[in-house]
Tab-separated table of C-alpha atoms and ligand atoms in Angstrom:
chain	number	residue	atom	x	y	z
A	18	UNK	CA	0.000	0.000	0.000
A	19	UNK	CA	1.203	3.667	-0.757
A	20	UNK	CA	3.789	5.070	2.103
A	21	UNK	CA	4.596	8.342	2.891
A	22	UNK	CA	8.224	8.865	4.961
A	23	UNK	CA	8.815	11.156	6.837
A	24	UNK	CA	11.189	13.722	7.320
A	25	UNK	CA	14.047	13.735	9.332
A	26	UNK	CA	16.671	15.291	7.992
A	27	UNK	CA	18.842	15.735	11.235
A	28	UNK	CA	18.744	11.710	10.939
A	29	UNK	CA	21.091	12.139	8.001
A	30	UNK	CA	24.086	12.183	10.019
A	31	UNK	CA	22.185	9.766	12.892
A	32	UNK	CA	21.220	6.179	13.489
A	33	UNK	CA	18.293	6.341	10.879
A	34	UNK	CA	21.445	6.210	7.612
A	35	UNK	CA	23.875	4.345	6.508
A	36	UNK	CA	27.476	5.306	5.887
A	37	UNK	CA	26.110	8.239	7.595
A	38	UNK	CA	27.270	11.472	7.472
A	39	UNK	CA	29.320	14.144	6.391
A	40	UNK	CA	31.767	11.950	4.607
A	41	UNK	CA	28.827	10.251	2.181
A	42	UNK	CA	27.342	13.406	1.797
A	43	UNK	CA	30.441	15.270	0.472
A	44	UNK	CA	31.022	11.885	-1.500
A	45	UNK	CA	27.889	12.293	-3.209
A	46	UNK	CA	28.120	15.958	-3.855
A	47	UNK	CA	31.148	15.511	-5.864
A	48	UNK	CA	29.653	12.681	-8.197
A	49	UNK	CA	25.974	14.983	-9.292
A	50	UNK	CA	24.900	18.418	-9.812
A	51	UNK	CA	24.937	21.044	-7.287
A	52	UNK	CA	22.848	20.855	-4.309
A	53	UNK	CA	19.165	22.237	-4.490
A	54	UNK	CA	16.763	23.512	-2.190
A	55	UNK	CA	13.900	21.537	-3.750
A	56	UNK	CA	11.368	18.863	-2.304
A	57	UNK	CA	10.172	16.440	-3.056
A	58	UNK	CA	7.347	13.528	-2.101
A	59	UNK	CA	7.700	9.788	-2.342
A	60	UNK	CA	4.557	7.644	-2.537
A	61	UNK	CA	5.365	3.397	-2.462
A	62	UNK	CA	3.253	0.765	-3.860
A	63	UNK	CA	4.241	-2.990	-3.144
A	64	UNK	CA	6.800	-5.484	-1.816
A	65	UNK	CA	9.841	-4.950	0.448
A	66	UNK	CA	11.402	-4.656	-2.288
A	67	UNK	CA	10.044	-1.474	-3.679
A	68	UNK	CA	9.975	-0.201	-0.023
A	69	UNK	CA	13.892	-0.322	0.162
A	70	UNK	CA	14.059	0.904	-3.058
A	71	UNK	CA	12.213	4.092	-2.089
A	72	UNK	CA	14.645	4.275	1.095
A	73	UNK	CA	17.337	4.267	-1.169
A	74	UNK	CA	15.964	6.559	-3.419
A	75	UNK	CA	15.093	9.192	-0.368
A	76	UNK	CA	18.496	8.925	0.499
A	77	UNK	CA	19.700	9.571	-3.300
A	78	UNK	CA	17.897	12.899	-3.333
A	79	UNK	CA	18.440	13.979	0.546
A	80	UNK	CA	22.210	13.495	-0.247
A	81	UNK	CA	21.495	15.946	-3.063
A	82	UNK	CA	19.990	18.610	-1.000
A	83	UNK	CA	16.229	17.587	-1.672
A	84	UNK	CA	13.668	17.824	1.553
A	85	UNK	CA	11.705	15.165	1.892
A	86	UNK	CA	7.554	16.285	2.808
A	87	UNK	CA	4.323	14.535	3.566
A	88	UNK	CA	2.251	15.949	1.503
A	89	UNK	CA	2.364	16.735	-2.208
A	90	UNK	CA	1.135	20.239	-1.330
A	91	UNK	CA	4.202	21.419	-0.917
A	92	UNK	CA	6.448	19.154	-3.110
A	93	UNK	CA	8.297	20.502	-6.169
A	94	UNK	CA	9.214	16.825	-7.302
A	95	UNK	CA	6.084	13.831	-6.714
A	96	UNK	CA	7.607	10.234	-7.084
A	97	UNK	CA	5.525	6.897	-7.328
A	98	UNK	CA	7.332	4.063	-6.653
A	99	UNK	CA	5.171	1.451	-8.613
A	100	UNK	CA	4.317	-2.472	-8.396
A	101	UNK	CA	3.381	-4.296	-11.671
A	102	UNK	CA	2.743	-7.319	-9.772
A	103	UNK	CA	-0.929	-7.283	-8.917
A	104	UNK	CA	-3.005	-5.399	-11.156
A	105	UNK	CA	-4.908	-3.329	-8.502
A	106	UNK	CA	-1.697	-2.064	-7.846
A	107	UNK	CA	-0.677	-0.647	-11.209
A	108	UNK	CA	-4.413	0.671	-11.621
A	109	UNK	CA	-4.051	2.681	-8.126
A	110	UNK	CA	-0.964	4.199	-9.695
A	111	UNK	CA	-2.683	5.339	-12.564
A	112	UNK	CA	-5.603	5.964	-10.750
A	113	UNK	CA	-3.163	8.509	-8.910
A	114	UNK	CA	-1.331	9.986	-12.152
A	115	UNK	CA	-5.220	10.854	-12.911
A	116	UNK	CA	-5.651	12.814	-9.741
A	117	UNK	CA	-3.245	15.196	-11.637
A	118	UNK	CA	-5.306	15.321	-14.518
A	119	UNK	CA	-6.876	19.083	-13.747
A	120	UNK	CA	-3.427	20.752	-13.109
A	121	UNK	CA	-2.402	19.307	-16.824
A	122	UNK	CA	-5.573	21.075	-18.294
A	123	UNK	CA	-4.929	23.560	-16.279
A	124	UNK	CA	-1.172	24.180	-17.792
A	125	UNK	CA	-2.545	23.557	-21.411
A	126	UNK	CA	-1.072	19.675	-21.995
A	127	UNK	CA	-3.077	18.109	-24.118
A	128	UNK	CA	-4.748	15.141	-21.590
A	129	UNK	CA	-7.042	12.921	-23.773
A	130	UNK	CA	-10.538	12.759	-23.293
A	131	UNK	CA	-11.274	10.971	-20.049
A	132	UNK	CA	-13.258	13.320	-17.450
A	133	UNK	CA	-11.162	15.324	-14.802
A	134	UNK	CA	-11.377	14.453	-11.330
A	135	UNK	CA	-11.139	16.974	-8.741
A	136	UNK	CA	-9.286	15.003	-6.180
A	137	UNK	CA	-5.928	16.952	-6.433
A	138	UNK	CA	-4.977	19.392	-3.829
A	139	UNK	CA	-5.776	22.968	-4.318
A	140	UNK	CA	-2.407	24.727	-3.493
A	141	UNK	CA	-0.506	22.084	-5.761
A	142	UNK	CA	-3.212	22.626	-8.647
A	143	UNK	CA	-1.718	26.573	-9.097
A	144	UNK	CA	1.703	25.024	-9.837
A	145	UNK	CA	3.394	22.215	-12.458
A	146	UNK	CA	5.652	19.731	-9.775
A	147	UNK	CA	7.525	17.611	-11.969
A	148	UNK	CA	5.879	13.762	-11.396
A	149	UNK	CA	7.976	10.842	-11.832
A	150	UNK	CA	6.838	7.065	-11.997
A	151	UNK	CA	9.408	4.717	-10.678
A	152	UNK	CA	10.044	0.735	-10.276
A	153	UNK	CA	8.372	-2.065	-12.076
A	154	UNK	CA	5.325	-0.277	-13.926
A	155	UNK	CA	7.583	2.281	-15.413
A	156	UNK	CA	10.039	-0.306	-16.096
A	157	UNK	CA	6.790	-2.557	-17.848
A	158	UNK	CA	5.014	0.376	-19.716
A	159	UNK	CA	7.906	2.593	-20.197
A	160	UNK	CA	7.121	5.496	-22.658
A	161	UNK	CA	3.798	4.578	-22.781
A	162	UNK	CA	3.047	6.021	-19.584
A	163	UNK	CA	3.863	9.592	-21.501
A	164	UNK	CA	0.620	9.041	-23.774
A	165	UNK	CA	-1.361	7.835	-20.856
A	166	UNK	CA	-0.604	10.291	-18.895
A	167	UNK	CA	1.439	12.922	-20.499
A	168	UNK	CA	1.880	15.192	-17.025
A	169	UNK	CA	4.400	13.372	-16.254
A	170	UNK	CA	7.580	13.990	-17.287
A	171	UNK	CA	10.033	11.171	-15.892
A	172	UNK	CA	9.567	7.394	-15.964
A	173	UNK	CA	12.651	5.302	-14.310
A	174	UNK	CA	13.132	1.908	-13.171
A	175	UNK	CA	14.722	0.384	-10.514
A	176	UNK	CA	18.369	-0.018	-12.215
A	177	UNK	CA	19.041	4.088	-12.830
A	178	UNK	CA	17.844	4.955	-9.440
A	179	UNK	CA	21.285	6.659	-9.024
A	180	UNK	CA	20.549	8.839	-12.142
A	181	UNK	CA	17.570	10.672	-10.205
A	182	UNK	CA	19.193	13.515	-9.062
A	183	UNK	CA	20.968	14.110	-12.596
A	184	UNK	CA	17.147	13.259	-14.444
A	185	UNK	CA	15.248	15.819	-12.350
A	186	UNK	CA	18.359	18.469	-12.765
A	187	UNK	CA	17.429	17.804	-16.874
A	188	UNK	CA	13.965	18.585	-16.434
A	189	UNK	CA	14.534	21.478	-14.445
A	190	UNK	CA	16.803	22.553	-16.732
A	191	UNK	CA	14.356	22.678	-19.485
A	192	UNK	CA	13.615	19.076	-21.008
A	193	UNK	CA	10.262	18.283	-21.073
A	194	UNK	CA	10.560	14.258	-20.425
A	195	UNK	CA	13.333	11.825	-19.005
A	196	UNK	CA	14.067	8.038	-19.209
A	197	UNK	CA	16.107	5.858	-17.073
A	198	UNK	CA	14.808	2.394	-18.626
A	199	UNK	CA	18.044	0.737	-18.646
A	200	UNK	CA	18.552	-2.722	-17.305
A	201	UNK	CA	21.181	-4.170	-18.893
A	202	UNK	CA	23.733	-3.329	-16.589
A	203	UNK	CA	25.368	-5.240	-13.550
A	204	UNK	CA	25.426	-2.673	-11.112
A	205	UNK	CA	23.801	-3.441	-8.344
A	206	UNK	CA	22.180	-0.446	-6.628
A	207	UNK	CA	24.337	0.715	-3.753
A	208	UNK	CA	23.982	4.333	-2.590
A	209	UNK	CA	25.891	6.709	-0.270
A	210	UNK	CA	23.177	7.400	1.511
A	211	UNK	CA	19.806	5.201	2.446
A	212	UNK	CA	16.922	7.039	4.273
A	213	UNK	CA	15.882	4.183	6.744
A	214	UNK	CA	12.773	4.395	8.050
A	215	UNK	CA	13.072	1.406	10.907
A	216	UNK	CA	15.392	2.543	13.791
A	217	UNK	CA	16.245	-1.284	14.402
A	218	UNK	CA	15.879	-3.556	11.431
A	219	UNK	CA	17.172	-2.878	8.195
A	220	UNK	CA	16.457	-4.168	4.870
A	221	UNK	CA	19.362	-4.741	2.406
A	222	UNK	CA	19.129	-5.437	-1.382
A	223	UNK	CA	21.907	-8.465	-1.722
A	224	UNK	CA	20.324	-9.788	-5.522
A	225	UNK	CA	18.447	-8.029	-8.037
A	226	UNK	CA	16.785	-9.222	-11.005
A	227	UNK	CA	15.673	-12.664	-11.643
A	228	UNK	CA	16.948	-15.392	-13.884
A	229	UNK	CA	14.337	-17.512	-13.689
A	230	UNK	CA	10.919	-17.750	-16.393
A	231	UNK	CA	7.602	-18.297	-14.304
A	232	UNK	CA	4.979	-17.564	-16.936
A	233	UNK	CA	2.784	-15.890	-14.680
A	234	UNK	CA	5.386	-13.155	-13.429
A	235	UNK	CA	6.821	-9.745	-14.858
A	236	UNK	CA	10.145	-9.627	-12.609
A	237	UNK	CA	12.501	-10.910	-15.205
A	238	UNK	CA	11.178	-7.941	-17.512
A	239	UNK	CA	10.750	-5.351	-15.204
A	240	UNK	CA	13.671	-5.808	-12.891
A	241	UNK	CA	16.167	-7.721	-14.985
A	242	UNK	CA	18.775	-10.627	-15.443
A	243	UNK	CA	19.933	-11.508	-11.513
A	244	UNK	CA	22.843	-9.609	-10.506
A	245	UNK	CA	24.336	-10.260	-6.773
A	246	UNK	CA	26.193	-7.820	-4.957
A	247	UNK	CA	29.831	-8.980	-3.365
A	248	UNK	CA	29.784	-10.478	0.095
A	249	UNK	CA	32.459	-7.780	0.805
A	250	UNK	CA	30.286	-4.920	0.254
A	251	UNK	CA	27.256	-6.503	1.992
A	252	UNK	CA	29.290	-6.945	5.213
A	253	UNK	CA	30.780	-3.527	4.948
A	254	UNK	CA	27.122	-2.283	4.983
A	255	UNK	CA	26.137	-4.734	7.574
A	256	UNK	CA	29.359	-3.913	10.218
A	257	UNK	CA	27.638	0.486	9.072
A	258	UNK	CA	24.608	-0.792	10.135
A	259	UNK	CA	25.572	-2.378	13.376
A	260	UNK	CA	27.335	0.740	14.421
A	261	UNK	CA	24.295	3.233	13.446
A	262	UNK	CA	22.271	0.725	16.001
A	263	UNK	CA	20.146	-1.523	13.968
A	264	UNK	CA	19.964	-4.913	15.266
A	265	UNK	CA	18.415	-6.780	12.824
A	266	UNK	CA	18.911	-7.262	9.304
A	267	UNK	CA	16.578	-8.281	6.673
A	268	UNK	CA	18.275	-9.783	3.485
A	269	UNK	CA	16.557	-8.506	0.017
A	270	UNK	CA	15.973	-10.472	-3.399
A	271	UNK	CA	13.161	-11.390	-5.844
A	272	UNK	CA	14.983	-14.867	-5.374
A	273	UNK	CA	17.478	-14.440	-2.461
A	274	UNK	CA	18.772	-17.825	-1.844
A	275	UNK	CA	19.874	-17.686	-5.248
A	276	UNK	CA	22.679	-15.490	-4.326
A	277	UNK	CA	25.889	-15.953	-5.954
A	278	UNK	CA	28.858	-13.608	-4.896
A	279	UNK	CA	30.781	-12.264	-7.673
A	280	UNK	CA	34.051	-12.888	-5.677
A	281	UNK	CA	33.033	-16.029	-5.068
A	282	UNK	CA	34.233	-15.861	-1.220
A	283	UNK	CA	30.436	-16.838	-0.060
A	284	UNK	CA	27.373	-18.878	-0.887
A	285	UNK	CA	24.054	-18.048	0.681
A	286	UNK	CA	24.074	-20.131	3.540
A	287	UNK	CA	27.940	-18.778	4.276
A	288	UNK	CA	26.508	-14.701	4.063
A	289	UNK	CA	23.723	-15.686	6.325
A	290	UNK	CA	26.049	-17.012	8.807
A	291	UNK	CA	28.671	-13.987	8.366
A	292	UNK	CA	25.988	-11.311	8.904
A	293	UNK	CA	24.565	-13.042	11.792
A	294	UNK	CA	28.552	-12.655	12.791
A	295	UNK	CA	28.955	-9.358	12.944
A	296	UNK	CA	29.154	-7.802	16.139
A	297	UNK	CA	25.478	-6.082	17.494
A	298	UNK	CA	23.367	-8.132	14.820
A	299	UNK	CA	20.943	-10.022	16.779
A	300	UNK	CA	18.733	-11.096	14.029
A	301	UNK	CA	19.239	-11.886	10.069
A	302	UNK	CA	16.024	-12.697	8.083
A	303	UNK	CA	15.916	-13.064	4.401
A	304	UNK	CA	12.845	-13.064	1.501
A	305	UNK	CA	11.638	-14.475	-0.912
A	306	UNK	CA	13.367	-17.516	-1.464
A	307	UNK	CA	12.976	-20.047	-4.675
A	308	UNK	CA	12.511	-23.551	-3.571
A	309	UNK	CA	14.219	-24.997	-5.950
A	310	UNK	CA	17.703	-22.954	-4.691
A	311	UNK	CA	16.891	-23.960	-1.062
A	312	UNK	CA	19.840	-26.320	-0.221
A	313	UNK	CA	20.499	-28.123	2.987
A	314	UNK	CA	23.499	-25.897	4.085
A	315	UNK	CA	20.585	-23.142	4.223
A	316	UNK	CA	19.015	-25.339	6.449
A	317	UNK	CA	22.114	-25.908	8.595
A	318	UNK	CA	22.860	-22.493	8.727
A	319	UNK	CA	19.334	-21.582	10.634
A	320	UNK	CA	19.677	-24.673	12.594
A	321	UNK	CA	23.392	-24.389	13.974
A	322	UNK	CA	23.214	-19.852	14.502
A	323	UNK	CA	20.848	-18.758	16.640
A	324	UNK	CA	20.766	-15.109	15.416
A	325	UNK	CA	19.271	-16.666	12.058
A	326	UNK	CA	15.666	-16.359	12.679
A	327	UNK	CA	13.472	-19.625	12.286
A	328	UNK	CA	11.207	-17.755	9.566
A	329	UNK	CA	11.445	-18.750	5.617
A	330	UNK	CA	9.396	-17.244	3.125
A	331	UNK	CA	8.788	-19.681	0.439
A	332	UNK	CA	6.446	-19.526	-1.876
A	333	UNK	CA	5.716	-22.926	-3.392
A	334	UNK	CA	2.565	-21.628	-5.654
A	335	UNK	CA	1.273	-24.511	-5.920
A	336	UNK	CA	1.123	-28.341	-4.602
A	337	UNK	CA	-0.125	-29.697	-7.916
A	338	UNK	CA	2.608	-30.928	-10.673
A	339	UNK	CA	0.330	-29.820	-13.310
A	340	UNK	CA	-0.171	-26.593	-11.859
A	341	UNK	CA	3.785	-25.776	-11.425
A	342	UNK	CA	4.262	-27.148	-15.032
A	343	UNK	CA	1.985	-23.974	-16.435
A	344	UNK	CA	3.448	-21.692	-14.157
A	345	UNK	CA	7.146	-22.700	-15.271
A	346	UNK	CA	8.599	-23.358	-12.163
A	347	UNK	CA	11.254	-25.718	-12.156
B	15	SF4	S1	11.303	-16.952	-9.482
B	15	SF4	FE1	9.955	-15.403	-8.570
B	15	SF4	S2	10.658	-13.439	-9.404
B	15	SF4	FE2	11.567	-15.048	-10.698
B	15	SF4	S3	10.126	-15.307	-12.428
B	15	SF4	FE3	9.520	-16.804	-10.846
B	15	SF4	S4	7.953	-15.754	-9.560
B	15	SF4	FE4	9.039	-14.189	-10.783
């Protein structure tokens, strides 16, 4: 369901960030345009997933000088973070690019002939915020979320998150629509800075992407081929973590057990067992896991380390052979 964070900017150099501070700030400032005083509101739709994603993406644009607000009253940039999963998802997103409808007609954009609705707020009808659609239905409909809704201006998916800041600097600098569609890359998202919005258990992206084909699911489209991050950097974030107070760790993928470190120092079962290592972790949790990448030494791992909670998500679909044979899953 849609999320609004708050705003806490004195957090930025507190417990509620990672690689906190002063040093990931200036980091950031020397790798994107200059600082703003802008704002900007971030509504989420979805899974874990997308709700990390939208920490990291606060983070992204609080490094850059953005405020973060409640309400899109007083936003200058509006972001929806989308999910493509369930349909009544994707048609609540565009059910809220509609809300926005009046302040197109308003500016002149030509809007198609569906009816208005009144629903948008008054003081951000007298004024054109730039509105951005993010994660899986802008990765799914791309550009064509420009001709169904042509207020808004940027569509990005999950993989160019760390273009934001230099996107919205383009639009504000004149362009009238921006793209960050790319997934062919194998960077996995890692950001200076990422807004947390749990004082004690964090969630951290270790695999994006999915390699697998179920024929019933969008993932491998919208999010991409799998790409893990290295067990170095995941402890590095995990020891930052620790420090800033969190005591529980939450272990992100759209298949996480089928991690596979690019240094090759670490399988699953080995990461789960390092985290749950590192000094002030009390818990490590992971979702969603594939069944068919759910080995024993998984199993061992939660059954010899305490601090590796006794709580797997995995979804079998189905307990019919047919069944799984339609849906693909090996
Ligand atoms: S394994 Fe999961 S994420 Fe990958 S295609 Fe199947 S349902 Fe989708």
């Amino acid at each position: 369901m849609g999320k609004a964070f708050d705003i806490r900017l004195a957090q930025l150099a507190g417990a509620g960030v990672v690689a906190s501070a002063p040093e990931a700030v200036e980091r950031a400032n020397q790798t994107a345009p200059n600082l703003t005083s802008g704002t900007f509101y971030l509504e989420t739709f979805g899974c874990q997933m997308n709700e990390h994603d939208s920490e990291k993406v606060a983070g992204v644009l609080l490094s850059r000088g953005y405020k973060q607000v409640e309400s899109v009253d007083s936003a200058d940039v509006i972001l929806y973070n989308t999910c493509s999963i369930r349909e009544k998802a994707a048609q609540k997103v565009f059910s809220r690019l509609g809300e926005w409808r009046p302040v197109a007609v308003a500016a002149g954009l030509q809007t198609g002939n569906a009816s208005p609705r009144a629903s948008v707020p008054q003081a951000a009808a007298n004024r054109q915020p730039i509105i951005g659609v993010l994660g899986c239905v802008a990765q799914q409909e791309g550009e064509e979320i420009f001709k169904r809704a042509p207020w808004v201006s940027l569509v990005c998916g999950s993989a160019s998150y760390r273009k934001l800041p230099q996107l919205i600097a383009q639009l504000e600098a004149g362009h009238r629509r921006v793209t960050g569609l790319n997934t062919d890359t194998d960077e996995t998202f890692e950001t200076e800075i990422t807004r947390r919005d749990n004082p004690w258990r964090a969630y951290l992206t270790i695999i994006e992407g999915c390699d697998k084909a179920c024929s019933y699911c969008v993932v491998p489209f919208t999010r991409g081929p799998e790409r893990s991050r290295t067990s170095d950097s995941i402890l590095s974030e995990v020891r930052q973590l620790a420090d800033a107070g969190y005591t529980e760790v939450q272990l992100l993928g759209q298949t996480v057990n089928s991690y596979a470190d690019p240094s090759r120092k670490l399988r699953f079962s080995d990461l789960l067992v390092a985290v749950a290592d590192v000094p002030g972790i009390r818990r490590v949790r992971f979702t969603t896991s594939h069944p068919r990448d759910f080995t024993k030494d998984i199993v061992d791992a939660i059954n010899s380390v305490p601090a590796i909670c006794e709580h797997v998500h995995l979804p079998v679909q189905s307990g019919s052979t047919k069944v799984l044979t339609a849906m693909a899953r090996t």
